[in-house]
Short mmCIF file of C-alpha atoms in Angstrom, two decimals:
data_model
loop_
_atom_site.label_atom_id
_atom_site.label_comp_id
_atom_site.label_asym_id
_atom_site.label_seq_id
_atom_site.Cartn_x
_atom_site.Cartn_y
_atom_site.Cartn_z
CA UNK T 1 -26.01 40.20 -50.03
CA UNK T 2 -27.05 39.22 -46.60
CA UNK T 3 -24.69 37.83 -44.05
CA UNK T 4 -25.38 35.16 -41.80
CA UNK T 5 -24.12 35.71 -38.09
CA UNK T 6 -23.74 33.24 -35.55
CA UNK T 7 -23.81 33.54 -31.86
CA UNK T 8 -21.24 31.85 -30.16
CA UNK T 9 -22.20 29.34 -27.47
CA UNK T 10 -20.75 31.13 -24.38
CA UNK T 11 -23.67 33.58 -25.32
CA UNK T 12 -26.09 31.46 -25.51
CA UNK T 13 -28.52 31.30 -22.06
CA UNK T 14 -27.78 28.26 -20.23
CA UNK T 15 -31.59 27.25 -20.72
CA UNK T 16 -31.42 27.60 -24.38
CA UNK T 17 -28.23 25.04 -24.70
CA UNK T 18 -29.03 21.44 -25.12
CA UNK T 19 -27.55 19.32 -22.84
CA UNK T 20 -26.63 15.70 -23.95
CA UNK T 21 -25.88 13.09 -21.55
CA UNK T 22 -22.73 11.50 -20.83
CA UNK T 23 -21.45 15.53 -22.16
CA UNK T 24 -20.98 16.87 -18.61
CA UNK T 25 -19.57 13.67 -16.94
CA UNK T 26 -15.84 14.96 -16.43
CA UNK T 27 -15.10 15.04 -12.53
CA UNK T 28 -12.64 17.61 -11.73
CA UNK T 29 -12.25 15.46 -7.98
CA UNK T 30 -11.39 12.22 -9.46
CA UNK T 31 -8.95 14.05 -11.80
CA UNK T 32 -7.03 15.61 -9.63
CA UNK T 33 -7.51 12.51 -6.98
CA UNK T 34 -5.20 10.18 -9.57
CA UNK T 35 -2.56 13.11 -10.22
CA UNK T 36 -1.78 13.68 -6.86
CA UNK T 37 -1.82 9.30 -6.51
CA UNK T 38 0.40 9.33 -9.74
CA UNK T 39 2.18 11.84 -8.04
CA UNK T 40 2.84 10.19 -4.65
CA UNK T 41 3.91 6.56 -6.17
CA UNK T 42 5.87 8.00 -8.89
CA UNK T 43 7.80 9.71 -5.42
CA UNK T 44 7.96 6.84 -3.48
CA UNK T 45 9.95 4.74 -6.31
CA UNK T 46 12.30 7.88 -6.83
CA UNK T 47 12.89 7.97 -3.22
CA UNK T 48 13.41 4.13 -3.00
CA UNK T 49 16.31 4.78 -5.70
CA UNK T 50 17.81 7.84 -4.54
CA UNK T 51 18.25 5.35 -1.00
CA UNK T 52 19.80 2.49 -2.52
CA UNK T 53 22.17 4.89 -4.59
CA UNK T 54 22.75 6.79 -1.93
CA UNK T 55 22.41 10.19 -3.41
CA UNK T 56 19.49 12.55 -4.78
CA UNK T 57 19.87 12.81 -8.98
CA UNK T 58 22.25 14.88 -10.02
CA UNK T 59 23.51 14.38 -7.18
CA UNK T 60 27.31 12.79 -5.86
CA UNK T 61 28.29 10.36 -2.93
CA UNK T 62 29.16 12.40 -0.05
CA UNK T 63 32.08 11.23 1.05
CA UNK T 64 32.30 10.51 4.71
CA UNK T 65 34.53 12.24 7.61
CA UNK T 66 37.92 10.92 8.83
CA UNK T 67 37.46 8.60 11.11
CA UNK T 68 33.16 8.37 10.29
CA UNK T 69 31.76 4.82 8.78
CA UNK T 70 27.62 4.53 9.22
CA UNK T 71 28.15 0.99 8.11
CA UNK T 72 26.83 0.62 4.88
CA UNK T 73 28.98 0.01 1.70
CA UNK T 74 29.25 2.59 -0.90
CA UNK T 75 26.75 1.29 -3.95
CA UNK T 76 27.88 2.07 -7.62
CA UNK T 77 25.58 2.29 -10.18
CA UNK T 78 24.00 4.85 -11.84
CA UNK T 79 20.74 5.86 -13.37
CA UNK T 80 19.97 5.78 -16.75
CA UNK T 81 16.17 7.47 -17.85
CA UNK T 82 13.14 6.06 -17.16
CA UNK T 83 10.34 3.78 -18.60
CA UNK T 84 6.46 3.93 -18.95
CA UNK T 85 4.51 1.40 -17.34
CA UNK T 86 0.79 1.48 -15.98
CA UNK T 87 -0.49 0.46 -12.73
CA UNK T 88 -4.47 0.00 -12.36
CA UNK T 89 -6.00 -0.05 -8.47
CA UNK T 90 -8.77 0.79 -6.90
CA UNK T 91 -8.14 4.68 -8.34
CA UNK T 92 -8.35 3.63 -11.20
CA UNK T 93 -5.53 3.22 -14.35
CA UNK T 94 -2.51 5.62 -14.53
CA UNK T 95 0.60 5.89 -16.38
CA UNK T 96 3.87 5.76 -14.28
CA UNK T 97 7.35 6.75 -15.30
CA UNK T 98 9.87 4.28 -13.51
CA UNK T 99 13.41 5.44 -13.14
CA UNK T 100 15.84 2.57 -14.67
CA UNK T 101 19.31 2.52 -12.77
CA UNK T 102 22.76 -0.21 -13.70
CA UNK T 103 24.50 -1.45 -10.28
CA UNK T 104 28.00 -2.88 -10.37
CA UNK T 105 28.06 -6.22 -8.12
CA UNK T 106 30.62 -6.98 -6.13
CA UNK T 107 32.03 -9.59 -9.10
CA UNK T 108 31.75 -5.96 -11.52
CA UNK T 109 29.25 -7.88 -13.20
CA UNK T 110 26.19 -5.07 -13.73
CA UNK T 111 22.52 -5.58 -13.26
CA UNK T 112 19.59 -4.00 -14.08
CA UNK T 113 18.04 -2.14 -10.85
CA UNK T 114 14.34 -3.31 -9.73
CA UNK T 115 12.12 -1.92 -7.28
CA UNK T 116 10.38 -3.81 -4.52
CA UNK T 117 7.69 -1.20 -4.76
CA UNK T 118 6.67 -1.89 -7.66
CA UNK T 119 6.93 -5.40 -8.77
CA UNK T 120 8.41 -6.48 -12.23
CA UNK T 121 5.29 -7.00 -14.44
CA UNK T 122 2.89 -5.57 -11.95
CA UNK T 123 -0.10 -4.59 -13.86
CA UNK T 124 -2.40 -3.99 -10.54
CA UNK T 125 -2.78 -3.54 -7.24
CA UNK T 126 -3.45 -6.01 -4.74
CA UNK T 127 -6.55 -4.29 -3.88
CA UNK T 128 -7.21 -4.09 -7.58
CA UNK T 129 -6.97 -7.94 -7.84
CA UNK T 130 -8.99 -8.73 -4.90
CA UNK T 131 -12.30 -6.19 -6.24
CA UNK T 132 -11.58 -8.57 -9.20
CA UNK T 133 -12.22 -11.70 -7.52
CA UNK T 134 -14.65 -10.47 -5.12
CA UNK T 135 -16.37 -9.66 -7.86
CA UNK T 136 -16.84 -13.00 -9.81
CA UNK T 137 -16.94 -14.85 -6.74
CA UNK T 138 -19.96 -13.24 -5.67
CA UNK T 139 -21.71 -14.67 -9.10
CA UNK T 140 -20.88 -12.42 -12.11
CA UNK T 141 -18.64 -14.13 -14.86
CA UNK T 142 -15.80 -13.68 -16.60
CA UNK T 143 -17.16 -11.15 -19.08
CA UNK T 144 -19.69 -9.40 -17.00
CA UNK T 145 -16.56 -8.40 -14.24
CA UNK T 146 -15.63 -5.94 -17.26
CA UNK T 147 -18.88 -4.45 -17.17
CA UNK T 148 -19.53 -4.42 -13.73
CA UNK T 149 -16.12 -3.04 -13.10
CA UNK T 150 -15.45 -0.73 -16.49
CA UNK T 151 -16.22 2.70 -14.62
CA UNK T 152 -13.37 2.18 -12.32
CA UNK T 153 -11.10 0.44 -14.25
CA UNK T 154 -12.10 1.54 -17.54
CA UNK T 155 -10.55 -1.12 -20.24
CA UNK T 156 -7.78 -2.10 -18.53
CA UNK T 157 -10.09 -5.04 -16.96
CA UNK T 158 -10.50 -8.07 -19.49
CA UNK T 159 -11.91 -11.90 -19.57
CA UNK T 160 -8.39 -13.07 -19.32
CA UNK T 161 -7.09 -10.73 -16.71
CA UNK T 162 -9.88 -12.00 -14.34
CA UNK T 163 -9.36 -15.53 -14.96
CA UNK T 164 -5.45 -14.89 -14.24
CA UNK T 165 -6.65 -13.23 -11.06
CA UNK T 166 -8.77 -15.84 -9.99
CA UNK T 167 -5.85 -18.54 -10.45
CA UNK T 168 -3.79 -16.62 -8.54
CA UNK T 169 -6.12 -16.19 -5.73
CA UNK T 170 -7.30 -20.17 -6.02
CA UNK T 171 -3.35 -20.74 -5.33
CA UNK T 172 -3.01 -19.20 -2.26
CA UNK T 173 -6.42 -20.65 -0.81
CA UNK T 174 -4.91 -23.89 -1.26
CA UNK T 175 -1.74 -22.90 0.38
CA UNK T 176 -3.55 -20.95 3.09
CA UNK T 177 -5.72 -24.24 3.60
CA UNK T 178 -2.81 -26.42 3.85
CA UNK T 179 -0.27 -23.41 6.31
CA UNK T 180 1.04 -25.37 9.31
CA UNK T 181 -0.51 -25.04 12.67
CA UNK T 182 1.92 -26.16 15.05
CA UNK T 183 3.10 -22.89 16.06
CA UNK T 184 -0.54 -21.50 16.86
CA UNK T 185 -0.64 -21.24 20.46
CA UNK T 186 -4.40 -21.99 20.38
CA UNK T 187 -5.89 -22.70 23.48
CA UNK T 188 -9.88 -22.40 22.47
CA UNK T 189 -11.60 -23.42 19.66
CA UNK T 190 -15.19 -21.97 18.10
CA UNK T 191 -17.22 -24.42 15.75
CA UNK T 192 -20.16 -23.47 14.07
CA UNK T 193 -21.40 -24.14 10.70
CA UNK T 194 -23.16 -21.44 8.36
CA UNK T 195 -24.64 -21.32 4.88
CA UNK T 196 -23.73 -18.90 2.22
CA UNK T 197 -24.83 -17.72 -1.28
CA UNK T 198 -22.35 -18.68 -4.27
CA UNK T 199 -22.56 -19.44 -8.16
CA UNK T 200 -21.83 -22.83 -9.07
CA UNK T 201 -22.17 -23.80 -12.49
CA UNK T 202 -24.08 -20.66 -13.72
CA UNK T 203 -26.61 -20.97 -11.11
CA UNK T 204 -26.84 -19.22 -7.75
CA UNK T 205 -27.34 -21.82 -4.84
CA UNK T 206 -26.55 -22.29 -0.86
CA UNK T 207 -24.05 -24.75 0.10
CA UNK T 208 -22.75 -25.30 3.84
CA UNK T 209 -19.55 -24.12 5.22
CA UNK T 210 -18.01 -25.70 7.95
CA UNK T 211 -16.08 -22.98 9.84
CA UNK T 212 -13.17 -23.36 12.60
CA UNK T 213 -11.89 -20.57 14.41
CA UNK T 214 -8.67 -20.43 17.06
CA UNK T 215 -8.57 -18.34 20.00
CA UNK T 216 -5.21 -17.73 20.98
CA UNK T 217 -3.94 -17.70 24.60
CA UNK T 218 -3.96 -13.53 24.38
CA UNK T 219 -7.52 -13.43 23.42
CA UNK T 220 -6.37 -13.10 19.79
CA UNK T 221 -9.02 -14.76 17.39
CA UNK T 222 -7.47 -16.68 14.02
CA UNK T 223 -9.55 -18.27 11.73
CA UNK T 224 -8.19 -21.86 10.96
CA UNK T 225 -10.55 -23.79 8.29
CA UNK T 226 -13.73 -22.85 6.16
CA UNK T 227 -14.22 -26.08 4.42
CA UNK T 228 -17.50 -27.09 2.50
CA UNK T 229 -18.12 -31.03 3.10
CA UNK T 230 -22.22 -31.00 1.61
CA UNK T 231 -23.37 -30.54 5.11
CA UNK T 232 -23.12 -30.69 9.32
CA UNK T 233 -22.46 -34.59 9.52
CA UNK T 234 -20.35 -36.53 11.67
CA UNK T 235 -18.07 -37.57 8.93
CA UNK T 236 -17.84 -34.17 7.61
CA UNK T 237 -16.77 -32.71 11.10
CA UNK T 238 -15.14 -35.50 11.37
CA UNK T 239 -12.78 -34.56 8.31
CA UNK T 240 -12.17 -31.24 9.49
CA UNK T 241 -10.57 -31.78 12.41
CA UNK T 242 -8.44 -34.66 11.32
CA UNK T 243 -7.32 -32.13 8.87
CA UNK T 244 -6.28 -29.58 11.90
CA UNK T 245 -4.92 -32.42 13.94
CA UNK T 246 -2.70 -33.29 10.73
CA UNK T 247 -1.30 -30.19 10.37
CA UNK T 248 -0.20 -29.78 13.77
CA UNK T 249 -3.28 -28.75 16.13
CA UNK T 250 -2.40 -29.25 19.51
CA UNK T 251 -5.56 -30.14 21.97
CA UNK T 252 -7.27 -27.47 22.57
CA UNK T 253 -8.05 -26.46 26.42
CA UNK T 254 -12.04 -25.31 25.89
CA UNK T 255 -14.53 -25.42 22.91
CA UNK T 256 -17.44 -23.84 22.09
CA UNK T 257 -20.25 -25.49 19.57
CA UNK T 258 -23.71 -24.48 17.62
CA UNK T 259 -25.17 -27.48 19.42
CA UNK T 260 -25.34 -29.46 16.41
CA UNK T 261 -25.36 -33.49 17.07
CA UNK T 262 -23.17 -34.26 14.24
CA UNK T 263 -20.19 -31.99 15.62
CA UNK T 264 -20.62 -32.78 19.31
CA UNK T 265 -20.41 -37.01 18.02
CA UNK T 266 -17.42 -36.31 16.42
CA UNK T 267 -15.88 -33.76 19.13
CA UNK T 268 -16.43 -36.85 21.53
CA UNK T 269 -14.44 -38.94 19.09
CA UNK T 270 -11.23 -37.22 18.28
CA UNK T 271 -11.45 -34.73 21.94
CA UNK T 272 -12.71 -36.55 24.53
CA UNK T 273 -12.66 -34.90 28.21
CA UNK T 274 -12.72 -31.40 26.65
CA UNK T 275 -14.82 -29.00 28.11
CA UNK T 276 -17.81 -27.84 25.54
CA UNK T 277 -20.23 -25.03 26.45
CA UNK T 278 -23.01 -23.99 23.99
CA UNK T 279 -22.95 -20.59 21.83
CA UNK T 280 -25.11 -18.41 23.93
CA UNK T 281 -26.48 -16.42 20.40
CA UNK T 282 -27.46 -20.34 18.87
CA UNK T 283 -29.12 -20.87 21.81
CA UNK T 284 -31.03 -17.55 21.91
CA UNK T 285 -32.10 -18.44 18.43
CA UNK T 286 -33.41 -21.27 19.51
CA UNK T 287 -35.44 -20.24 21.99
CA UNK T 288 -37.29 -17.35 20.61
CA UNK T 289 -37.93 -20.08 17.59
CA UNK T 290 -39.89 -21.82 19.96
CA UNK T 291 -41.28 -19.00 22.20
CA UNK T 292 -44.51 -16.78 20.84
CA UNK T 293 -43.64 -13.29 19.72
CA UNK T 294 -45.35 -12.15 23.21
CA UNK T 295 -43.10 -13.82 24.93
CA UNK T 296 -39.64 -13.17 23.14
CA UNK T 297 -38.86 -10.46 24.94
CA UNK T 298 -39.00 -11.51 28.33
CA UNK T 299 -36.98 -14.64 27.01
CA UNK T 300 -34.17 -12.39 25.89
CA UNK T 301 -33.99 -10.22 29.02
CA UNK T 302 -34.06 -14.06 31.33
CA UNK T 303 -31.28 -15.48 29.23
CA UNK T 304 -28.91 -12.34 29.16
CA UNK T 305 -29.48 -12.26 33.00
CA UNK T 306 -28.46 -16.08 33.30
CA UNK T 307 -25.28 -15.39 31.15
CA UNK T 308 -23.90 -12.26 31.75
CA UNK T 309 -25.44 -10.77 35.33
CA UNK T 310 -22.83 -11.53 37.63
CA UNK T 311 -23.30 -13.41 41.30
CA UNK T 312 -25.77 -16.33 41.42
CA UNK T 313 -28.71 -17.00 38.18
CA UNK T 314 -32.03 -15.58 38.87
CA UNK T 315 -34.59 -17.64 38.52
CA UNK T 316 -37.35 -17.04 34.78
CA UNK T 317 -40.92 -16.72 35.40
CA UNK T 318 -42.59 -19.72 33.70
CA UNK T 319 -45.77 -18.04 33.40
CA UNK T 320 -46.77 -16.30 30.49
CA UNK T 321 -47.55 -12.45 31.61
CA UNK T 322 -45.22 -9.89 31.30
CA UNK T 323 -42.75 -8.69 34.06
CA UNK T 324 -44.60 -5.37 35.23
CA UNK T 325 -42.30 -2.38 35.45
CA UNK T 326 -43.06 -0.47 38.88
CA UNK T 327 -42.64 3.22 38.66
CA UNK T 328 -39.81 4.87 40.70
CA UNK T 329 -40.88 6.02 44.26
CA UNK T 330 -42.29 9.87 44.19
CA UNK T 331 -43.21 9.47 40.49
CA UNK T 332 -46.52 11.08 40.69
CA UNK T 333 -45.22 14.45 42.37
CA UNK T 334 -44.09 16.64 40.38
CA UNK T 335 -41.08 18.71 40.65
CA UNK T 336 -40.44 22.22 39.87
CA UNK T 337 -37.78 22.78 37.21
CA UNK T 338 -34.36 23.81 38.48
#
């Protein structure tokens, strides 16, 4: 009777074992990268308990000295286990174990404890929710975020979940887009328009923004509006600011434009008397549009020296040859090394 032996694997030369893909793909780093995050949240909860009890666990109130009061009232409560709950962010998904505590109000009515690190029914991050939404506003739909996203989130990402997210976000653009301004102490404004890449109706196109940003009176820049009105026309500047006036805009002291005619009409209609100055990078565009590539860089060098060199504006050759660099003085001897 012959026996049949096997060799184990582990004997096997590497070179002889088949290797499959997807069968290696374990990463020790991202492992151990969410248990010490699992481990650092699941801390920061326990220590946000342990300060509104007062006291470690399994621990008492210490009571205080004669004579010693820090101020704060003793809390009563006490724990009472823990829950699971998940929490997917830009880590990933991982399972958390929330303590549970019952405080005694001042009425001796009791209520359930609840951290403000962790939000009741917080599912994700808020770093989690804006991947999400950076995600299908940049084109991809509802059911291709899952996809795009499932190595980092797994399955924890659905259809729904991104359409929740993307109400949610669509919320607080509106109530970003309608914030008061009266209490910006804005003392500049910068107007330009600019044209972006979105997905409308299943289709990627170019539509026009029309973009307003504050400067405040410590240099501090704050953008005000992005609006899309279908283009750079009088009326749709012209809707903007109304809209910045209505919500409390005061006049601004200085503004600075893109040299388009539509927003400088309608700048002279709701601002009149305020100072405008071009955008020196608009009009540096617009001259190397116009200027041969031979000639681009002496443009360039001309206008930086009008805008920036300090003391009186030096004067552009017209012609069309090229400034001539002279050598430094002594150039041709050379110099024994030191």
């Amino acid at each position: 009777m012959k026996s049949i032996t096997t060799k184990h694997d582990s004997l096997q030369p590497v070179a002889d074992t088949a290797v499959y893909l997807f069968d290696d793909w374990f990463d020790p780093i991202e492992a151990a990268v969410r248990d010490r995050v699992r481990g650092f949240i699941q801390a920061m909860i326990e220590g946000e308990l342990d300060e509104k009890l007062q006291r470690p666990r399994y621990g008492r109130l210490t009571k205080p000295s004669s004579g010693a009061n820090d101020g704060r009232a003793a809390v009563v409560g006490h724990r009472h286990g823990h829950r699971s709950r998940s929490l997917t962010g830009t880590f990933g998904r991982i399972a958390l174990e929330m303590p549970r505590a019952r405080l005694v109000g001042p009425d001796g009515e009791t209520s359930e404890w609840k951290s403000k690190v962790l939000r009741a029914y917080q599912r994700r991050t808020l770093a989690a929710d804006a991947l999400i939404a950076s995600a299908y506003l940049a084109g991809t739909n509802t059911r291709r975020v899952r996809r795009a996203l499932k190595a980092l989130f797994a399955e924890g990402v659905g259809k729904d979940v991104v359409s929740r997210v993307w109400r949610k976000v669509k919320s607080d653009w509106e109530a970003w887009n309608a914030r008061s301004l009266a209490e910006e102490p804005i003392v500049r404004l910068i107007l330009d328009g600019t044209v972006v890449r979105v997905r409308l109706d299943r289709k990627a196109t170019a539509i026009s923004l029309l973009v307003v940003i504050g400067v405040r009176a410590d240099g501090q820049k704050v953008l005000l509006a992005i609006k899309s009105m279908g283009g750079e026309s009088t009326e749709a500047w012209r809707a903007v600011l109304d809209d910045l006036i209505k919500r409390g805009l005061r006049r601004p002291q200085f503004l600075i434009v893109d040299g388009a005619a539509g927003l400088e009409m309608a700048l002279a209609a709701v601002w009149d008397g305020v100072p405008v100055q071009r955008c020196t990078v608009h009009k540096l565009r617009n001259l190397l549009a116009h200027a041969p590539e031979r000639l681009r860089d002496e443009v360039s060098r001309c206008l930086a020296e009008k805008v920036f060199r300090p003391g009186p504006w030096r004067r552009c050759r017209r012609s069309g040859r090229r400034r001539s660099k002279k050598p430094p003085p002594n150039s041709h001897v050379r110099r024994a090394p030191s």
